[in-house]
Amino acid sequence: MTRAPEPSSGAERFDEDWARLLSGDHGTAVHPGLLDRLVSGTAGLLRRAQLDEPFEPHLAAEAGAQLVEAQFTDPIVLARAVELLQRQPAADGRGPALCGAFAAGWAAALRERTLREQEAIRTAADIARKEAEKALRASEARFRALFESAAIGIGIGDTHGNILAVNKALQELFGAGPEDMIGRRVGDLVHPEDADGVWDVYEELVSGKREYFQFDKPYYRQDGEVVWTHLTVSLIRDDDGTPQYQVAMLEDVTDRYRLQERLRHQATHDPLTGLPNRAAFFERLEKLFEDPDPGARFGLCYVDLDGFKVVNDSLGHDTGDQLLAAVAARLKAALNPLGHLVARLGGDEFVVLLENSRGEQEAVAAAKTVLKALAGPVLIGDHKLAVGASVGVLERRVSTTTPGAAVRAADLTLYRAKEAGRGRWTLFDPKENARAVSRYAVSVRMPAALDRGEFFIDYQPLYALADGRLAAVEALVRWRHPQLGVLGPDEFVTTAEETGLIMPLGRWVLEQACGQAADWIRRFGDAAPQLNVNLAVRQARSAALVGDLNKILDSTGLDPARLQLEITESTVVGPEDEALRTLHGLVEQGVSLAVDDFGTGWSNLAYLRDLPVSGLKIAGSFVGDLHDPAKDEETGWRIVSGLVSMAHALGLTVTAEGVETRRDAERLRVIGCDWAQGWHFGRPVRPSEIARRIAEEPQGRPVAVRGRTVTHGD
């Protein structure tokens, strides 16, 4: 650890201010010699916490604890100490952390001291009860003296919840007289912010199921104000062990609670604008993804001010800060009444979050509101500043993305708006987003990503609709990018194809997935699902694919009958395409083929008839559009039913993608769809989760294997 430098003039001023603070009149008498040592010791700890590398928060906490041990327990001391620490030029921006650590140490020590007092009081009360038969008058006198003179509030009640006695400290805590409290019911003291379960625990105590409990609990005072307390309730039993009384001890922690609230607000809000900061925004965004309803949507408007750097450079940062505060106020006034969250991410970047979005129109309307709010000039001192903005708009179903990917997409869309001329909004385009991500991430990092072990494979289950069995799994490659986080195939496969990097990546996916599928077969036999692997267009048109796949099947031991390769409609562009020779070669090896995302490409039925495929996967957009209020649902179902009938007429197995509700799954089963995949059946998961599902599959269900029917265990 790097030692703190020798005291400077600033450190000497801090020592003087610190000594003056502790020497003030706080109702605590300390011998001068002890006070000098206390000042020197605590100031030294704080200087070390401020300057040492790495940061040691326990030093500041120890300083706070030493003050409490020296009887400096007045909240005013804490408030003035925090104020003094905030004025210090903390290294590396440690000011808030230093204050927080000091306050936490002071609060923890004060709580320990108070708990010791509480335990002493509880013990004394119990002793007083047990001694009642031997020396009733003396015991009563001692208990009454302790009860009345205690610094914390004490109340005694019976097991029916009636308040029998309160001491002076408790009366002062509630701002009430004994007549206002004695005879009241404990259950009348409910507060809307009570912790979950506090009253359930109370019922357990008065019924004798527990001896005591502790909670931080708010109460209403007689004047309507709220006081926060640290509440300890103990059960008193008679000699036979029957519950007789409850003793409640309440410590006023309102000042500490408010200090914690201020520190929490500082940690989650931007100090310049008062808006939620980046951490608060991501916390709110991630909550949307924890347990979303099927079909839930959200929107993002990523806002960047146009020409803000010119203001900073020409008029100074103080003017720039005032401009940012004015912009934040306008955005908050315009968008908060609509129920949208406005946050500042840093610099001149803001973001608007739309929860439970009703569609792209609402997100676009929010973007227009942003531009309208910033249309007029902002008066800063003698300057009328014209402020404009560019807005990247993203509106998606929650199930189609992740928080990190959504923010990245909105950010990239923002830069498309700036490139288009600024002062405008631009709507997210998946193709443009994929190209943008690829340009700066794939082309730079991907060539060495395989060697670094940055790729991994998740598996999404496909279920048979007729009997609900796990029929297959689709291998989906992921890229754990060190800067961008986990990327899905939509974010890098297109560029990998364009650069030729898809060939080594595609071979790696086949090797890994086939090895995993062979392992499942060795462990579970015929209960193991079929493996589906996507083939990129460049792979399918490679003459070397047949030989490569043959080697992979030999090395992994996977039966080719358990492998299905998925191709897109754009793989073959005509009956003379060279890719047809490769596809026929794959089928001759025993591998089956399926057309993926059917309906999004050319959908030429003549070519579909000539392709050596045995399966067809209906694009997820068909099922997703069924819930679009702007489109006729029944017409959509007729289209899906027609696709299923057509595929069956060609002898193909039909899989529906993007199935997210039980209702959709049941209707697909009724119209004859064979298999389905989507969030209703499970998201892409790690191989261990697939193994768990296989192990839980009921034995004896019929399983279709290459044109015949067997049962598990045959």
Coordinates of C-alpha atoms in Angstrom, one line a residue, residues 48-56 90-99:
R48 CA -4.6 7.9 5.3
A49 CA -8.1 6.9 4.0
Q50 CA -8.0 10.0 1.8
L51 CA -4.6 9.5 0.3
D52 CA -3.4 5.9 0.6
E53 CA -3.4 3.6 -2.4
P54 CA -5.3 1.5 -2.7
F55 CA -8.3 3.1 -1.0
E56 CA -8.9 1.6 2.5
A90 CA -10.1 14.1 -1.8
A91 CA -7.7 12.3 -4.1
D92 CA -9.2 10.5 -7.1
G93 CA -12.7 11.7 -6.3
R94 CA -12.9 9.8 -3.0
G95 CA -15.1 12.4 -1.3
P96 CA -18.4 10.6 -1.3
A97 CA -16.8 7.2 -0.6
L98 CA -14.8 8.7 2.3
C99 CA -17.8 10.4 3.8

